[in-house]
Amino acid sequence: MRTSESKSNQNAAAPSKSTTSSNIRQPRLRRAQNYLLLWVDTSIDQKNEDYENTLKQIRTITGDVSVYTQRDECIDFLTDAQEDVKSFLVVKDTMFQQIMPLINDIPQLDGIYILNDIETVQDERIKKCNKIRRIRTNINDICKGLQSDIKQHNQDSIAMSFITTNEMASTDNLNQLEPNFMYTQIFKEILLDMQHDEQAIKQFTAYCRHHDSGSAKNINEFEKDYQPESAIWWYTSPSFIYSMLNYALRSMEGDTIINMGFFIHDLHQQIQQLYQQQVNSYADEPFIVYRGQGLMTSDFEKLQKQKDGLISFNNFLSTSKDKEVSLNFALCALTNPDTVGILFVMSIDPCIKSTPFASIQEMSYFNEEDETLFSMHTVFRVGVMKQMDNENQLYQVELQLTSDDDQQLRILTDGIREEAGGGTGWQRLGDLLLKIGQFNKAEELYNALLEQTSGETEKAFYYCCLGYVKNE
């Protein structure tokens, strides 16, 4: 939890507490999270038992919430937040009437949840606000709505890359490929080859504290309790880890990925171990898993051109064997007019060598859900696409998990590896970024590596690389 307090309380707050506040307008905020949850209420009594109970309820949904007792600070935060990170706001009706004209057009604000004495409002201006998700009389119902909407947001915001058959045929020009397809392949290979020690966890938690990427309570718990065999549990828990990792992989934020390298490695290894334990249970029989989500219209238009092409899910990929559960995600996405509902029907052959996957029910925080989790950079071949409902933008898309021995995919990945050069570790990714002209990403990478490096020789090399970037 982060709390923004009045000025008199700010001076009394100890630096070690999980509180952040300022009366000075700050520059645009950078938080490596998939979404942000805000609660603004000028009447909050932080010593009140009801307040503490409410926070406990919210933390069962999301590990972190920023609480504001000053209206203007909340508005400033929303205005200055990153535009690619959506915010959800919980507010009382009386307060919302005051701030609605000031926040309604903020693009970062995705959903508003109003606590009111009654579940209907008479104010016509409020009725016209299209960002209002729910108006409820108690925090229990607000929390249920938040849980559903945050799940939907996480489902819809996973990163994908598309490779057409024409692009696969011209692998001598990698500049034409979607950069994220190459990034995630090289990131994955680098991270799985690297060894990490306990110091990596301390570096990561220090990074989280510096960037305010989670509550002090959650960061401290992670630092104290994390073990490699608990990676799936932490990934599925309502903490900052899932949000942070998926944002980093979606935006290809190099410094966050580097700092989370140990966790990506551990999560992949745990999925791999579970796959090896479970593979005999499949009895060599292919099976189907489903994934429902929304796609922005621009991404859907790319998908329509993908027949027989490839689609890569650049994050860790959550799927279900329950078609109805997945279909519901696709249907819920239709509430956004800029989104197309997609039900992916994924055919999996357990006999082929491919990206590892596993049923994680016994390891998950939510062990009542029968989820099949794939490691990052899972590649499928796109099959038949058909509209499921003539009245709505709802489509079913058939996907086939590709084998590592798929000829077209192997030629493509070999070309990317060759372009990345024969260096080691992060040098490979830096070389690739420079060769394909991604100089801004290369600069981000080298700056992040400088912060991680103590050796003078390595520092000199990274400074040399930064000099090259500046000259381009």
Short mmCIF file of C-alpha atoms in Angstrom, two decimals, residues 269-283 350 356-360:
data_model
loop_
_atom_site.label_atom_id
_atom_site.label_comp_id
_atom_site.label_asym_id
_atom_site.label_seq_id
_atom_site.Cartn_x
_atom_site.Cartn_y
_atom_site.Cartn_z
CA GLN A 269 12.62 -24.02 -15.06
CA GLN A 270 9.68 -24.83 -12.80
CA ILE A 271 7.37 -25.12 -15.83
CA GLN A 272 9.98 -27.34 -17.52
CA GLN A 273 10.22 -29.61 -14.45
CA LEU A 274 6.43 -29.92 -14.20
CA TYR A 275 6.22 -30.74 -17.90
CA GLN A 276 8.70 -33.59 -17.47
CA GLN A 277 6.69 -34.90 -14.51
CA GLN A 278 3.37 -34.67 -16.36
CA VAL A 279 4.30 -35.69 -19.91
CA ASN A 280 3.44 -39.37 -19.40
CA SER A 281 -0.08 -38.44 -18.26
CA TYR A 282 -0.84 -37.14 -21.77
CA ALA A 283 -0.42 -40.68 -23.18
CA PRO A 350 2.77 -33.26 -26.19
CA PRO A 356 7.48 -26.17 -22.24
CA PHE A 357 4.02 -26.03 -20.67
CA ALA A 358 2.40 -27.54 -17.61
CA SER A 359 -0.75 -27.75 -15.54
CA ILE A 360 0.02 -25.54 -12.54
#
